[in-house]
Short mmCIF file of N, CA, C and O in Angstrom, two decimals:
data_model
loop_
_atom_site.label_atom_id
_atom_site.label_comp_id
_atom_site.label_asym_id
_atom_site.label_seq_id
_atom_site.Cartn_x
_atom_site.Cartn_y
_atom_site.Cartn_z
N ARG A 70 -45.72 27.00 31.74
CA ARG A 70 -47.05 27.10 31.85
C ARG A 70 -47.84 27.97 31.25
O ARG A 70 -48.59 27.68 30.52
N PHE A 71 -47.62 29.27 31.78
CA PHE A 71 -48.34 30.44 31.32
C PHE A 71 -48.10 30.66 29.79
O PHE A 71 -48.92 31.28 29.29
N PHE A 72 -46.91 30.51 29.42
CA PHE A 72 -46.45 31.02 28.14
C PHE A 72 -46.45 29.78 26.82
O PHE A 72 -45.85 30.07 25.76
N ALA A 73 -46.81 28.83 27.34
CA ALA A 73 -46.79 27.52 26.53
C ALA A 73 -47.44 27.68 25.28
O ALA A 73 -46.90 27.35 24.33
N HIS A 74 -48.50 28.49 25.23
CA HIS A 74 -49.26 28.75 24.08
C HIS A 74 -48.52 29.43 22.90
O HIS A 74 -48.64 29.42 21.76
N PHE A 75 -47.45 30.49 23.47
CA PHE A 75 -46.99 31.18 22.62
C PHE A 75 -46.01 30.29 21.67
O PHE A 75 -45.94 30.25 20.34
N TYR A 76 -45.31 29.24 22.39
CA TYR A 76 -44.57 28.39 21.76
C TYR A 76 -45.17 27.33 20.82
O TYR A 76 -44.74 26.94 19.71
N ILE A 77 -46.35 27.06 21.33
CA ILE A 77 -47.03 26.03 20.47
C ILE A 77 -47.49 26.57 19.18
O ILE A 77 -47.60 26.06 17.97
N LEU A 78 -48.00 27.94 19.48
CA LEU A 78 -48.47 28.99 18.09
C LEU A 78 -47.28 29.14 17.28
O LEU A 78 -47.31 28.84 16.10
N GLY A 79 -46.14 29.36 17.73
CA GLY A 79 -45.02 29.57 16.98
C GLY A 79 -44.51 28.32 16.31
O GLY A 79 -44.11 28.46 15.08
N PHE A 80 -44.44 27.18 17.10
CA PHE A 80 -43.99 25.91 16.40
C PHE A 80 -45.00 25.45 15.11
O PHE A 80 -44.54 25.13 14.05
N VAL A 81 -46.42 25.78 15.32
CA VAL A 81 -47.30 25.25 14.30
C VAL A 81 -47.00 26.37 13.05
O VAL A 81 -46.82 25.75 12.12
N SER A 82 -46.96 27.41 13.69
CA SER A 82 -46.46 28.42 12.23
C SER A 82 -45.35 28.38 11.70
O SER A 82 -45.57 28.33 10.34
N MET A 83 -44.21 27.97 12.37
CA MET A 83 -43.11 27.59 11.45
C MET A 83 -43.28 26.38 10.74
O MET A 83 -42.64 26.44 9.60
N ALA A 84 -43.67 25.46 11.36
CA ALA A 84 -43.85 24.15 10.73
C ALA A 84 -44.83 24.25 9.27
O ALA A 84 -44.25 23.80 8.33
N LEU A 85 -45.85 25.00 9.36
CA LEU A 85 -46.55 25.50 8.14
C LEU A 85 -45.96 26.34 7.20
O LEU A 85 -45.92 26.01 6.12
N LYS A 86 -45.13 27.07 7.74
CA LYS A 86 -44.10 27.93 6.78
C LYS A 86 -43.20 27.10 6.10
O LYS A 86 -43.07 27.14 4.72
N VAL A 87 -42.39 26.19 6.61
CA VAL A 87 -41.54 25.28 6.18
C VAL A 87 -42.39 24.20 5.22
O VAL A 87 -41.70 23.98 4.12
N ALA A 88 -43.38 23.76 5.52
CA ALA A 88 -44.29 22.74 4.77
C ALA A 88 -44.63 23.50 3.42
O ALA A 88 -44.70 22.95 2.32
N CYS A 89 -44.89 24.64 3.54
CA CYS A 89 -45.68 25.75 2.29
C CYS A 89 -44.26 25.65 1.40
O CYS A 89 -44.48 25.62 0.22
N GLU A 90 -43.18 26.24 2.04
CA GLU A 90 -42.11 26.66 1.18
C GLU A 90 -41.30 25.10 0.40
O GLU A 90 -41.23 25.11 -0.50
N VAL A 91 -41.59 24.29 0.89
CA VAL A 91 -41.17 22.73 0.43
C VAL A 91 -42.25 22.20 -0.63
O VAL A 91 -41.75 21.94 -1.70
N TYR A 92 -43.38 22.38 -0.14
CA TYR A 92 -44.23 21.66 -0.98
C TYR A 92 -45.07 22.53 -1.82
O TYR A 92 -45.35 22.09 -3.03
N CYS A 93 -45.28 23.77 -1.41
CA CYS A 93 -46.08 24.56 -2.52
C CYS A 93 -45.05 25.34 -3.29
O CYS A 93 -45.69 25.54 -4.75
N ASN A 94 -43.90 25.41 -2.98
CA ASN A 94 -42.77 26.27 -3.96
C ASN A 94 -42.12 25.27 -4.65
O ASN A 94 -40.87 25.71 -5.43
N GLY A 95 -42.16 23.91 -4.65
CA GLY A 95 -41.27 23.06 -5.14
C GLY A 95 -40.03 22.64 -4.50
O GLY A 95 -39.07 22.00 -5.32
N GLY A 96 -39.80 23.06 -3.36
CA GLY A 96 -38.69 22.59 -2.52
C GLY A 96 -37.32 23.57 -2.60
O GLY A 96 -37.70 24.68 -3.61
N PRO A 97 -36.11 23.28 -1.86
CA PRO A 97 -35.03 24.30 -2.17
C PRO A 97 -34.68 24.49 -3.77
O PRO A 97 -34.83 23.24 -4.47
N GLN A 98 -33.95 25.62 -3.72
CA GLN A 98 -33.28 25.56 -4.99
C GLN A 98 -32.33 24.40 -5.45
O GLN A 98 -31.75 23.85 -4.40
N GLY A 99 -32.27 24.32 -6.84
CA GLY A 99 -31.37 22.94 -6.83
C GLY A 99 -32.25 21.60 -7.13
O GLY A 99 -31.65 20.49 -7.60
N GLN A 100 -33.20 21.49 -6.48
CA GLN A 100 -33.87 20.19 -6.21
C GLN A 100 -35.29 20.39 -6.65
O GLN A 100 -36.06 19.72 -6.87
N GLN A 101 -35.56 21.53 -7.41
CA GLN A 101 -36.79 21.67 -7.95
C GLN A 101 -36.94 20.99 -9.41
O GLN A 101 -35.90 20.94 -10.21
N GLN A 102 -37.99 20.31 -9.88
CA GLN A 102 -38.34 19.71 -11.00
C GLN A 102 -38.49 20.68 -12.07
O GLN A 102 -37.87 20.59 -13.36
N GLN A 103 -39.17 21.55 -11.87
CA GLN A 103 -39.57 22.88 -12.74
C GLN A 103 -39.24 24.08 -11.99
O GLN A 103 -39.19 24.25 -10.96
N GLN A 104 -38.78 25.22 -12.71
CA GLN A 104 -38.65 26.26 -12.30
C GLN A 104 -39.66 27.16 -11.65
O GLN A 104 -40.72 27.11 -12.34
N SER A 105 -39.89 27.34 -10.27
CA SER A 105 -41.10 27.95 -9.85
C SER A 105 -40.69 29.40 -9.71
O SER A 105 -39.75 29.90 -9.47
N PRO A 106 -41.84 30.06 -9.76
CA PRO A 106 -41.63 31.54 -9.78
C PRO A 106 -41.05 31.99 -8.35
O PRO A 106 -40.49 33.03 -8.46
N VAL A 107 -41.09 31.17 -7.47
CA VAL A 107 -40.41 31.59 -6.11
C VAL A 107 -39.51 30.45 -5.80
O VAL A 107 -40.17 29.37 -5.34
N ALA A 108 -38.54 30.66 -5.92
CA ALA A 108 -37.35 29.96 -5.63
C ALA A 108 -37.04 29.98 -4.00
O ALA A 108 -36.83 30.99 -3.42
N VAL A 109 -37.03 28.87 -3.21
CA VAL A 109 -36.55 28.70 -1.98
C VAL A 109 -35.19 28.60 -1.47
O VAL A 109 -34.79 27.48 -1.95
N SER A 110 -34.58 29.45 -0.91
CA SER A 110 -33.18 29.05 -0.61
C SER A 110 -33.01 28.21 0.33
O SER A 110 -33.79 28.06 1.25
N PRO A 111 -31.93 27.22 0.54
CA PRO A 111 -31.60 26.32 1.48
C PRO A 111 -31.34 26.90 2.86
O PRO A 111 -31.78 26.49 3.81
N VAL A 112 -30.67 28.15 2.55
CA VAL A 112 -30.43 29.00 3.69
C VAL A 112 -31.71 29.35 4.43
O VAL A 112 -31.59 29.24 5.97
N SER A 113 -32.77 29.69 3.83
CA SER A 113 -34.14 30.08 4.29
C SER A 113 -34.63 28.92 5.01
O SER A 113 -35.08 28.92 6.17
N LEU A 114 -34.55 27.96 4.56
CA LEU A 114 -35.10 26.36 5.29
C LEU A 114 -34.17 26.27 6.45
O LEU A 114 -34.70 25.76 7.57
N VAL A 115 -32.91 26.27 6.37
CA VAL A 115 -32.20 26.12 7.52
C VAL A 115 -32.47 27.04 8.67
O VAL A 115 -32.49 26.63 9.90
N LEU A 116 -32.60 28.41 8.32
CA LEU A 116 -32.87 29.22 9.51
C LEU A 116 -34.32 29.04 10.03
O LEU A 116 -34.44 29.05 11.34
N ARG A 117 -35.12 28.54 9.25
CA ARG A 117 -36.51 28.31 9.76
C ARG A 117 -36.40 27.06 10.55
O ARG A 117 -37.06 26.88 11.83
N PHE A 118 -35.61 25.78 10.31
CA PHE A 118 -35.64 24.85 11.36
C PHE A 118 -34.86 25.11 12.64
O PHE A 118 -35.07 24.77 13.58
N VAL A 119 -34.02 26.02 12.69
CA VAL A 119 -33.33 26.66 13.74
C VAL A 119 -34.14 27.56 14.46
O VAL A 119 -34.32 27.03 15.86
N MET A 120 -35.03 28.13 13.94
CA MET A 120 -35.92 28.67 14.60
C MET A 120 -37.09 27.65 15.40
O MET A 120 -37.28 27.85 16.54
N ILE A 121 -37.45 26.82 14.50
CA ILE A 121 -38.31 25.66 15.32
C ILE A 121 -37.45 24.86 16.40
O ILE A 121 -38.06 24.74 17.38
N LEU A 122 -36.20 24.76 16.24
CA LEU A 122 -35.55 24.09 17.35
C LEU A 122 -35.45 25.13 18.71
O LEU A 122 -35.61 24.83 19.96
N HIS A 123 -35.31 26.48 18.43
CA HIS A 123 -35.43 27.68 19.27
C HIS A 123 -36.61 27.49 20.07
O HIS A 123 -36.69 27.49 21.19
N ILE A 124 -37.72 27.35 19.39
CA ILE A 124 -38.95 27.43 19.68
C ILE A 124 -39.46 26.17 20.92
O ILE A 124 -39.97 26.20 21.70
N ALA A 125 -39.03 25.20 20.06
CA ALA A 125 -39.06 23.88 20.97
C ALA A 125 -38.23 24.11 22.44
O ALA A 125 -38.79 23.65 23.45
N ARG A 126 -37.10 24.64 22.36
CA ARG A 126 -36.31 24.67 23.48
C ARG A 126 -37.07 25.64 24.44
O ARG A 126 -37.05 25.26 25.95
N ARG A 127 -37.51 26.87 24.00
CA ARG A 127 -38.18 27.57 24.81
C ARG A 127 -39.40 26.76 25.51
O ARG A 127 -39.78 27.21 26.48
N TYR A 128 -40.26 26.13 24.70
CA TYR A 128 -41.52 25.37 25.08
C TYR A 128 -40.92 24.66 26.34
O TYR A 128 -41.61 24.37 27.27
N TRP A 129 -39.71 23.75 25.96
CA TRP A 129 -39.43 22.81 27.20
C TRP A 129 -38.96 23.78 28.67
O TRP A 129 -39.35 23.23 29.67
N GLU A 130 -38.28 24.77 28.05
CA GLU A 130 -37.89 25.54 29.43
C GLU A 130 -39.16 26.18 29.92
O GLU A 130 -39.25 26.24 31.46
N CYS A 131 -40.19 26.42 29.17
CA CYS A 131 -41.65 27.09 29.93
C CYS A 131 -42.17 25.94 30.65
O CYS A 131 -42.82 26.23 31.85
N ILE A 132 -42.18 24.71 30.30
CA ILE A 132 -42.63 23.75 30.87
C ILE A 132 -42.02 22.86 32.11
O ILE A 132 -42.46 22.55 33.20
N ALA A 133 -40.57 22.65 31.81
CA ALA A 133 -39.83 21.96 32.70
C ALA A 133 -38.83 22.60 33.77
O ALA A 133 -38.61 22.19 34.83
N VAL A 134 -38.53 23.96 33.34
CA VAL A 134 -37.38 24.58 33.87
C VAL A 134 -38.03 25.82 35.12
O VAL A 134 -37.79 25.75 36.21
N HIS A 135 -38.64 26.58 34.21
CA HIS A 135 -39.27 27.72 35.10
C HIS A 135 -40.40 27.16 36.16
O HIS A 135 -41.34 26.53 35.95
N VAL A 136 -40.07 28.07 37.33
CA VAL A 136 -41.26 27.91 38.38
C VAL A 136 -42.03 29.25 38.27
O VAL A 136 -41.63 30.23 38.60
N TRP A 137 -43.19 28.96 37.74
CA TRP A 137 -44.08 30.39 37.70
C TRP A 137 -44.71 30.49 38.89
O TRP A 137 -45.37 29.65 39.79
N ASN A 138 -44.94 31.88 39.48
CA ASN A 138 -45.64 32.43 40.71
C ASN A 138 -47.14 32.24 40.06
O ASN A 138 -47.60 32.54 39.19
N SER A 139 -48.05 31.84 41.06
CA SER A 139 -49.42 31.39 40.66
C SER A 139 -50.35 32.92 40.71
O SER A 139 -51.25 32.94 40.16
N HIS A 140 -49.53 34.09 41.05
CA HIS A 140 -50.18 35.40 40.88
C HIS A 140 -49.67 36.02 39.70
O HIS A 140 -49.63 37.25 39.80
N SER A 141 -48.91 35.56 38.89
CA SER A 141 -48.20 36.06 37.96
C SER A 141 -49.27 36.66 36.90
O SER A 141 -50.49 36.02 36.54
N GLN A 142 -49.17 37.86 36.31
CA GLN A 142 -50.02 38.37 35.24
C GLN A 142 -49.29 38.77 34.17
O GLN A 142 -48.14 39.26 34.29
N MET A 143 -49.89 39.14 33.03
CA MET A 143 -49.31 39.90 31.80
C MET A 143 -50.14 40.92 31.49
O MET A 143 -51.37 40.62 31.25
N HIS A 144 -49.66 41.83 30.96
CA HIS A 144 -50.36 42.94 30.40
C HIS A 144 -51.01 42.37 28.93
O HIS A 144 -50.00 41.86 28.27
N VAL A 145 -52.07 42.91 28.55
CA VAL A 145 -52.55 42.47 27.31
C VAL A 145 -51.78 43.00 26.05
O VAL A 145 -51.67 41.92 24.98
N ALA A 146 -51.19 44.09 26.06
CA ALA A 146 -50.38 44.65 25.07
C ALA A 146 -48.86 43.53 25.06
O ALA A 146 -48.66 43.28 23.83
N GLY A 147 -48.27 43.10 26.11
CA GLY A 147 -47.36 42.21 26.23
C GLY A 147 -47.71 40.75 25.37
O GLY A 147 -46.94 40.12 24.68
N TYR A 148 -49.03 40.56 25.74
CA TYR A 148 -49.48 39.34 25.36
C TYR A 148 -49.57 39.16 23.86
O TYR A 148 -49.31 38.45 23.12
N VAL A 149 -50.27 40.42 23.40
CA VAL A 149 -50.54 40.49 21.83
C VAL A 149 -48.95 40.42 21.10
O VAL A 149 -48.96 39.79 20.07
N VAL A 150 -48.01 41.30 21.51
CA VAL A 150 -46.65 41.28 21.21
C VAL A 150 -46.23 39.93 21.19
O VAL A 150 -45.46 39.59 20.18
N GLY A 151 -46.12 39.14 22.20
CA GLY A 151 -45.92 37.77 22.17
C GLY A 151 -46.17 36.87 21.17
O GLY A 151 -45.58 36.22 20.71
N LEU A 152 -47.62 37.11 21.12
CA LEU A 152 -48.13 36.31 20.10
C LEU A 152 -47.72 36.48 18.59
O LEU A 152 -47.43 35.74 17.95
N LEU A 153 -47.52 37.90 18.27
CA LEU A 153 -47.20 38.24 16.80
C LEU A 153 -45.76 37.96 16.75
O LEU A 153 -45.43 37.43 15.65
N HIS A 154 -45.12 37.89 17.66
CA HIS A 154 -43.48 37.59 17.55
C HIS A 154 -43.31 36.03 16.97
O HIS A 154 -42.39 35.85 16.21
N TYR A 155 -44.13 35.09 17.53
CA TYR A 155 -44.08 33.96 17.09
C TYR A 155 -44.70 33.51 16.07
O TYR A 155 -45.02 32.51 15.56
N LEU A 156 -45.67 34.59 15.37
CA LEU A 156 -46.26 34.12 14.15
C LEU A 156 -45.23 34.44 13.23
O LEU A 156 -44.99 34.36 12.00
#
């Protein structure tokens, strides 16, 4: 509940990165119609999808598994580092 927005931000950010790699750069290597100046490796796409799965799993744990204390607090520096980690 408390950290769900980290994972929502991370999911949206990774999904946008994948979409940009696929649609803006012409797709993975070997599937491009024309040579793009920036070729996207299939390994890069697989790793981004694995990160999306990881973020989705962490979101599910945050929502369904963890029992948060109602008095839990987080330092602002930890909050900023958490946000930057998932960007």
